[in-house]
Short mmCIF file of C-alpha atoms and ligand atoms in Angstrom, two decimals:
data_model
loop_
_atom_site.label_atom_id
_atom_site.label_comp_id
_atom_site.label_asym_id
_atom_site.label_seq_id
_atom_site.Cartn_x
_atom_site.Cartn_y
_atom_site.Cartn_z
CA UNK A 677 -22.91 -35.16 7.72
CA UNK A 678 -22.50 -34.15 11.37
CA UNK A 679 -19.09 -34.04 13.08
CA UNK A 680 -17.93 -34.38 16.67
CA UNK A 681 -14.57 -33.36 18.13
CA UNK A 682 -12.93 -36.19 20.04
CA UNK A 683 -10.41 -35.29 22.76
CA UNK A 684 -7.98 -37.88 24.11
CA UNK A 685 -6.48 -36.41 27.28
CA UNK A 686 -3.47 -38.35 28.51
CA UNK A 687 -0.84 -37.74 31.17
CA UNK A 688 1.75 -37.05 28.44
CA UNK A 689 -0.16 -35.79 25.38
CA UNK A 690 -3.52 -34.36 24.38
CA UNK A 691 -4.84 -35.42 20.97
CA UNK A 692 -7.88 -33.88 19.27
CA UNK A 693 -9.59 -34.81 16.02
CA UNK A 694 -12.84 -34.08 14.21
CA UNK A 695 -14.76 -37.29 13.54
CA UNK A 696 -17.56 -37.83 11.00
CA UNK A 697 -20.76 -39.32 12.44
CA UNK A 698 -20.41 -42.43 10.27
CA UNK A 699 -16.84 -42.88 11.53
CA UNK A 700 -15.54 -42.83 7.96
CA UNK A 701 -13.05 -40.10 8.63
CA UNK A 702 -11.07 -38.16 11.21
CA UNK A 703 -9.80 -34.78 10.08
CA UNK A 704 -7.89 -31.98 11.77
CA UNK A 705 -5.85 -34.31 13.94
CA UNK A 706 -3.75 -32.17 16.31
CA UNK A 707 -1.67 -32.91 19.38
CA UNK A 708 0.32 -31.15 22.11
CA UNK A 709 2.07 -32.19 25.32
CA UNK A 710 -0.29 -32.11 28.32
CA UNK A 711 2.22 -30.45 30.72
CA UNK A 712 0.05 -31.17 33.79
CA UNK A 713 2.61 -29.53 36.10
CA UNK A 714 1.38 -26.15 34.76
CA UNK A 715 -1.96 -26.75 36.52
CA UNK A 716 -5.54 -27.53 35.59
CA UNK A 717 -6.35 -24.13 34.02
CA UNK A 718 -3.45 -24.43 31.60
CA UNK A 719 -4.49 -27.97 30.61
CA UNK A 720 -8.11 -26.88 30.03
CA UNK A 721 -6.86 -23.94 27.92
CA UNK A 722 -4.75 -26.39 25.86
CA UNK A 723 -7.73 -28.73 25.34
CA UNK A 724 -9.85 -25.79 24.15
CA UNK A 725 -7.08 -24.53 21.86
CA UNK A 726 -6.63 -27.98 20.31
CA UNK A 727 -10.39 -28.44 19.85
CA UNK A 728 -10.56 -25.07 18.04
CA UNK A 729 -7.49 -25.92 15.94
CA UNK A 730 -9.05 -29.24 14.95
CA UNK A 731 -12.33 -27.57 13.94
CA UNK A 732 -10.45 -24.93 11.90
CA UNK A 733 -8.27 -27.52 10.14
CA UNK A 734 -11.42 -29.56 9.60
CA UNK A 735 -12.61 -26.65 7.43
CA UNK A 736 -16.10 -25.31 8.21
CA UNK A 737 -17.75 -28.61 9.04
CA UNK A 738 -20.85 -28.55 11.23
CA UNK A 739 -19.66 -29.52 14.72
CA UNK A 740 -22.35 -30.98 16.97
CA UNK A 741 -20.34 -31.41 20.15
CA UNK A 742 -17.25 -32.64 21.93
CA UNK A 743 -16.44 -36.03 23.42
CA UNK A 744 -13.72 -36.03 26.06
CA UNK A 745 -11.73 -39.04 27.25
CA UNK A 746 -9.82 -38.43 30.48
CA UNK A 747 -7.92 -40.46 33.03
CA UNK A 748 -10.15 -41.29 35.98
CA UNK A 749 -11.81 -42.24 38.21
CA UNK A 750 -14.52 -39.91 37.02
CA UNK A 751 -18.30 -39.50 36.98
CA UNK A 752 -19.80 -39.83 33.50
CA UNK A 753 -23.14 -38.27 34.61
CA UNK A 754 -21.77 -35.11 36.23
CA UNK A 755 -18.72 -34.84 33.96
CA UNK A 756 -16.41 -34.46 36.94
CA UNK A 757 -12.93 -36.02 37.12
CA UNK A 758 -12.76 -37.28 40.72
CA UNK A 759 -9.06 -38.00 41.03
CA UNK A 760 -6.14 -38.35 38.65
CA UNK A 761 -2.73 -38.94 40.19
CA UNK A 762 -1.10 -38.38 36.77
CA UNK A 763 -2.66 -34.94 36.30
CA UNK A 764 -2.87 -34.03 40.00
CA UNK A 765 -6.59 -33.23 39.82
CA UNK A 766 -9.31 -33.70 42.45
CA UNK A 767 -13.02 -33.07 41.71
CA UNK A 768 -12.34 -31.22 38.49
CA UNK A 769 -15.53 -30.34 36.50
CA UNK A 770 -13.74 -30.95 33.20
CA UNK A 771 -16.79 -31.43 30.97
CA UNK A 772 -18.50 -28.19 32.05
CA UNK A 773 -15.26 -26.21 31.84
CA UNK A 774 -14.92 -27.29 28.19
CA UNK A 775 -18.64 -26.62 27.51
CA UNK A 776 -18.25 -23.12 28.99
CA UNK A 777 -15.24 -22.31 26.81
CA UNK A 778 -16.43 -23.79 23.51
CA UNK A 779 -20.18 -23.24 23.77
CA UNK A 780 -20.80 -26.78 22.55
CA UNK A 781 -22.35 -29.74 24.40
CA UNK A 782 -19.85 -32.31 25.64
CA UNK A 783 -19.55 -35.73 27.25
CA UNK A 784 -16.88 -37.19 29.51
CA UNK A 785 -15.74 -40.81 29.81
CA UNK A 786 -12.68 -42.71 30.91
CA UNK A 787 -9.77 -42.55 28.44
CA UNK A 788 -9.26 -46.33 28.23
CA UNK A 789 -13.02 -46.89 27.85
CA UNK A 790 -12.89 -44.46 24.91
CA UNK A 791 -9.91 -46.22 23.31
CA UNK A 792 -11.57 -49.63 23.47
CA UNK A 793 -14.91 -48.16 22.31
CA UNK A 794 -13.00 -46.65 19.35
CA UNK A 795 -11.52 -50.08 18.55
CA UNK A 796 -15.04 -51.56 18.71
CA UNK A 797 -16.51 -48.81 16.51
CA UNK A 798 -13.83 -48.50 13.83
CA UNK A 799 -10.89 -50.74 14.70
CA UNK A 800 -9.74 -54.26 15.55
CA UNK A 801 -12.90 -55.25 17.44
CA UNK A 802 -15.35 -53.79 14.93
CA UNK A 803 -18.83 -55.23 15.20
CA UNK A 804 -18.05 -57.73 17.98
CA UNK A 805 -20.73 -58.29 20.63
CA UNK A 806 -18.42 -58.91 23.62
CA UNK A 807 -15.17 -56.96 23.72
CA UNK A 808 -12.60 -56.43 26.45
CA UNK A 809 -9.50 -54.36 25.85
CA UNK A 810 -6.32 -53.18 27.50
CA UNK A 811 -4.35 -50.02 26.86
CA UNK A 812 -0.77 -50.56 27.93
CA UNK A 813 1.49 -47.55 28.30
CA UNK A 814 2.53 -45.51 31.33
CA UNK A 815 -0.20 -47.44 33.14
CA UNK A 816 -2.60 -50.21 32.14
CA UNK A 817 -6.13 -49.09 31.39
CA UNK A 818 -9.01 -51.26 30.33
CA UNK A 819 -12.43 -51.10 28.75
CA UNK A 820 -15.39 -53.45 28.41
CA UNK A 821 -17.83 -53.07 25.50
CA UNK A 822 -20.90 -55.31 25.66
CA UNK A 823 -23.61 -55.19 23.01
CA UNK A 824 -22.20 -51.98 21.57
CA UNK A 825 -22.18 -50.12 24.90
CA UNK A 826 -19.36 -49.37 27.32
CA UNK A 827 -19.96 -51.32 30.52
CA UNK A 828 -19.44 -48.79 33.35
CA UNK A 829 -20.62 -50.78 36.37
CA UNK A 830 -22.45 -49.22 39.33
CA UNK A 831 -20.13 -46.22 39.77
CA UNK A 832 -18.02 -45.88 36.58
CA UNK A 833 -15.13 -48.03 37.84
CA UNK A 834 -15.65 -51.12 35.63
CA UNK A 835 -12.78 -52.02 33.33
CA UNK A 836 -9.87 -51.14 35.64
CA UNK A 837 -8.09 -54.23 34.33
CA UNK A 838 -4.64 -52.88 35.19
CA UNK A 839 -5.51 -53.12 38.86
CA UNK A 840 -6.43 -56.78 38.75
CA UNK A 841 -4.32 -58.54 41.39
CA UNK A 842 -2.05 -61.18 39.83
CA UNK A 843 0.17 -61.68 42.91
CA UNK A 844 -1.42 -60.87 46.26
CA UNK A 845 1.93 -60.25 47.96
CA UNK A 846 3.65 -58.85 44.88
CA UNK A 847 5.06 -55.54 43.71
CA UNK A 848 3.66 -52.27 45.03
CA UNK A 849 1.34 -50.48 42.57
CA UNK A 850 0.83 -46.71 42.20
CA UNK A 851 -2.79 -47.27 43.33
CA UNK A 852 -1.51 -48.33 46.76
CA UNK A 853 -2.31 -52.02 46.34
CA UNK A 854 0.17 -54.87 45.89
CA UNK A 855 0.61 -57.17 42.92
CA UNK A 856 -1.57 -55.36 40.35
CA UNK A 857 -1.02 -56.31 36.67
CA UNK A 858 0.03 -52.69 36.05
CA UNK A 859 2.89 -53.05 38.57
CA UNK A 860 4.42 -55.72 36.27
CA UNK A 861 3.44 -55.03 32.69
CA UNK A 862 3.09 -51.25 32.21
CA UNK A 863 5.95 -49.60 30.29
CA UNK A 864 7.68 -48.21 33.41
CA UNK A 865 7.18 -51.54 35.25
CA UNK A 866 8.84 -53.47 32.41
CA UNK A 867 11.78 -51.04 32.52
CA UNK A 868 12.02 -51.28 36.33
CA UNK A 869 12.07 -55.09 36.23
CA UNK A 870 14.79 -55.01 33.57
CA UNK A 871 16.93 -52.60 35.62
CA UNK A 872 16.54 -54.77 38.75
CA UNK A 873 18.00 -57.72 36.85
CA UNK A 874 20.89 -55.65 35.51
CA UNK A 875 21.64 -54.36 39.03
CA UNK A 876 21.66 -57.98 40.22
CA UNK A 877 24.34 -58.76 37.61
CA UNK A 878 22.60 -60.58 34.74
CA UNK A 879 24.40 -60.84 31.40
CA UNK A 880 22.86 -58.43 28.90
CA UNK A 881 23.76 -55.77 26.34
CA UNK A 882 20.93 -53.51 27.56
CA UNK A 883 23.22 -50.93 29.27
CA UNK A 884 24.96 -50.34 25.89
CA UNK A 885 21.64 -49.10 24.45
CA UNK A 886 21.62 -46.22 26.96
CA UNK A 887 25.37 -45.46 27.25
CA UNK A 888 25.40 -47.13 30.66
CA UNK A 889 22.74 -44.78 32.10
CA UNK A 890 20.21 -47.30 33.46
CA UNK A 891 17.70 -44.54 34.25
CA UNK A 892 17.20 -44.19 30.47
CA UNK A 893 16.05 -47.80 30.01
CA UNK A 894 12.44 -47.88 28.85
CA UNK A 895 10.16 -50.70 27.69
CA UNK A 896 10.94 -49.59 24.10
CA UNK A 897 14.66 -50.13 24.73
CA UNK A 898 13.88 -53.61 26.08
CA UNK A 899 11.86 -54.44 22.91
CA UNK A 900 14.65 -53.09 20.70
CA UNK A 901 17.25 -55.27 22.45
CA UNK A 902 14.88 -58.25 22.23
CA UNK A 903 14.58 -57.70 18.45
CA UNK A 904 18.38 -57.64 18.29
CA UNK A 905 18.45 -61.04 20.02
CA UNK A 906 19.58 -60.06 23.53
CA UNK A 907 18.69 -63.12 25.62
CA UNK A 908 17.88 -61.22 28.81
CA UNK A 909 15.66 -58.70 26.97
CA UNK A 910 13.90 -61.63 25.25
CA UNK A 911 13.37 -63.22 28.67
CA UNK A 912 11.88 -59.93 29.97
CA UNK A 913 9.44 -59.82 27.02
CA UNK A 914 8.50 -63.49 27.56
CA UNK A 915 7.98 -62.89 31.29
CA UNK A 916 5.82 -59.85 30.55
CA UNK A 917 3.80 -61.94 28.09
CA UNK A 918 3.21 -64.62 30.74
CA UNK A 919 2.02 -62.05 33.29
CA UNK A 920 -0.26 -60.40 30.73
CA UNK A 921 -1.41 -63.87 29.70
CA UNK A 922 -2.48 -64.60 33.28
CA UNK A 923 -4.47 -61.35 33.32
CA UNK A 924 -6.07 -62.03 29.93
CA UNK A 925 -6.95 -65.61 30.98
CA UNK A 926 -8.84 -64.14 33.97
CA UNK A 927 -10.71 -61.88 31.55
CA UNK A 928 -11.60 -64.86 29.31
CA UNK A 929 -12.95 -66.89 32.22
CA UNK A 930 -15.00 -63.99 33.60
CA UNK A 931 -16.31 -62.32 30.42
CA UNK A 932 -15.97 -64.97 27.69
CA UNK A 933 -15.27 -62.20 25.12
CA UNK A 934 -15.13 -62.62 21.33
CA UNK A 935 -12.22 -60.21 21.10
CA UNK A 936 -9.53 -59.05 23.48
CA UNK A 937 -7.85 -56.02 21.94
CA UNK A 938 -4.47 -54.90 23.25
CA UNK A 939 -3.49 -51.30 22.54
CA UNK A 940 -0.47 -49.16 23.27
CA UNK A 941 3.30 -49.18 23.04
CA UNK A 942 3.56 -52.80 24.16
CA UNK A 943 2.27 -53.90 20.75
CA UNK A 944 5.63 -52.73 19.33
CA UNK A 945 7.06 -55.97 20.73
CA UNK A 946 5.02 -57.79 18.05
CA UNK A 947 4.99 -61.59 17.88
CA UNK A 948 7.74 -61.85 20.49
CA UNK A 949 5.05 -60.74 22.93
CA UNK A 950 1.86 -61.99 21.28
CA UNK A 951 2.98 -65.59 20.68
CA UNK A 952 3.90 -66.39 24.33
CA UNK A 953 0.89 -64.34 25.49
CA UNK A 954 -1.44 -66.47 23.38
CA UNK A 955 0.05 -69.73 24.64
CA UNK A 956 -0.18 -68.58 28.28
CA UNK A 957 -3.85 -67.68 27.83
CA UNK A 958 -4.47 -71.04 26.12
CA UNK A 959 -2.79 -72.85 29.01
CA UNK A 960 -4.84 -71.04 31.69
CA UNK A 961 -8.31 -70.25 30.30
CA UNK A 962 -11.24 -72.65 29.88
CA UNK A 963 -11.09 -74.22 26.43
CA UNK A 964 -14.46 -72.96 25.10
CA UNK A 965 -13.48 -69.41 26.20
CA UNK A 966 -10.10 -69.71 24.47
CA UNK A 967 -11.63 -71.15 21.29
CA UNK A 968 -14.19 -68.33 21.05
CA UNK A 969 -11.73 -65.47 21.48
CA UNK A 970 -9.39 -63.54 19.20
CA UNK A 971 -6.53 -61.72 20.97
CA UNK A 972 -5.43 -58.92 18.66
CA UNK A 973 -3.40 -55.70 18.70
CA UNK A 974 -5.30 -52.43 18.34
CA UNK A 975 -5.83 -51.22 14.76
CA UNK A 976 -6.01 -47.48 15.46
CA UNK A 977 -2.70 -46.54 17.09
CA UNK A 978 -2.83 -42.91 18.22
CA UNK A 979 -6.45 -42.31 17.20
CA UNK A 980 -8.55 -44.98 19.00
CA UNK A 981 -9.16 -42.61 21.92
CA UNK A 982 -10.24 -39.76 19.64
CA UNK A 983 -12.64 -42.00 17.68
CA UNK A 984 -14.01 -43.49 20.89
CA UNK A 985 -14.47 -40.18 22.74
CA UNK A 986 -16.41 -38.81 19.76
CA UNK A 987 -18.46 -42.03 19.53
CA UNK A 988 -19.40 -41.76 23.22
CA UNK A 989 -20.81 -38.28 22.52
CA UNK A 990 -22.74 -39.56 19.49
CA UNK A 991 -24.21 -42.53 21.31
CA UNK A 992 -25.27 -40.54 24.37
CA UNK A 993 -26.63 -37.63 22.36
CA UNK A 994 -28.14 -39.35 19.32
CA UNK A 995 -28.64 -42.83 20.71
CA UNK A 996 -26.31 -44.41 18.18
CA UNK A 997 -22.87 -44.19 16.64
ZN1 ZN B 2320 -2.98 -51.02 41.17
#
């Protein structure tokens, strides 16, 4: 059995794991904070350290290479990360830096593409022909897997679902545009919308969850208050579901997928989010598209990106995963 190290590089954490070529197992799962403010060299050193730690914990398995998932935009052919606001990188030859340090071949792909590819390979979208997925956290990433391959488009930008415009004159997004889905339904955007309502004087127990310090309100706090029955928090979750539902309905009408997989912290909201999301998609999408599609939470929380990054290496190197 051959093994590949999968690296999931995020703005907050780096996760590495050693994945068997049949996907049956991930061993030596290790993680550390990314600490991007320490600079690119420190982050590369941390990636290399975690890859080595994973291989050591994996215990003498034959390692064929390394698959890296990174925030983009990036170039999958040259292995260069073009620009990442979260990490502060421009034209960073990440793949070749890792190859140089580890002496193993490597591949580079977008982190959200890797997460959705992982869900297709081993998770909630396993075996499906047409898959579109969202990763909802600090931002909203997306991935499209068609016929068992990531769809990259003409220049590796395909799948930026978080930057779909849902309100052309709406909220400002970190990408510079207005009204992107991410500006409404990412974790920080959910928190910001909740705080705006509190500042405007709505009735809610939310401030009590953070000892009155509104800067500590996160999407998780909103979900927690919603679970406790706070009406305003419930309304925030419902509103988020409707906005996501509009985005997912667009996806259904454009791609007619079998599965839409939704990954990330937002899935903690459970049925309070998924039920209104489903009904919004049903209301907006064409009926045959709705009838053909399952909308499901990711099945590999924390490891989808590692599985997917390793699978990208396998598919590009061996032709299959
Ligand atoms: Zn945007």
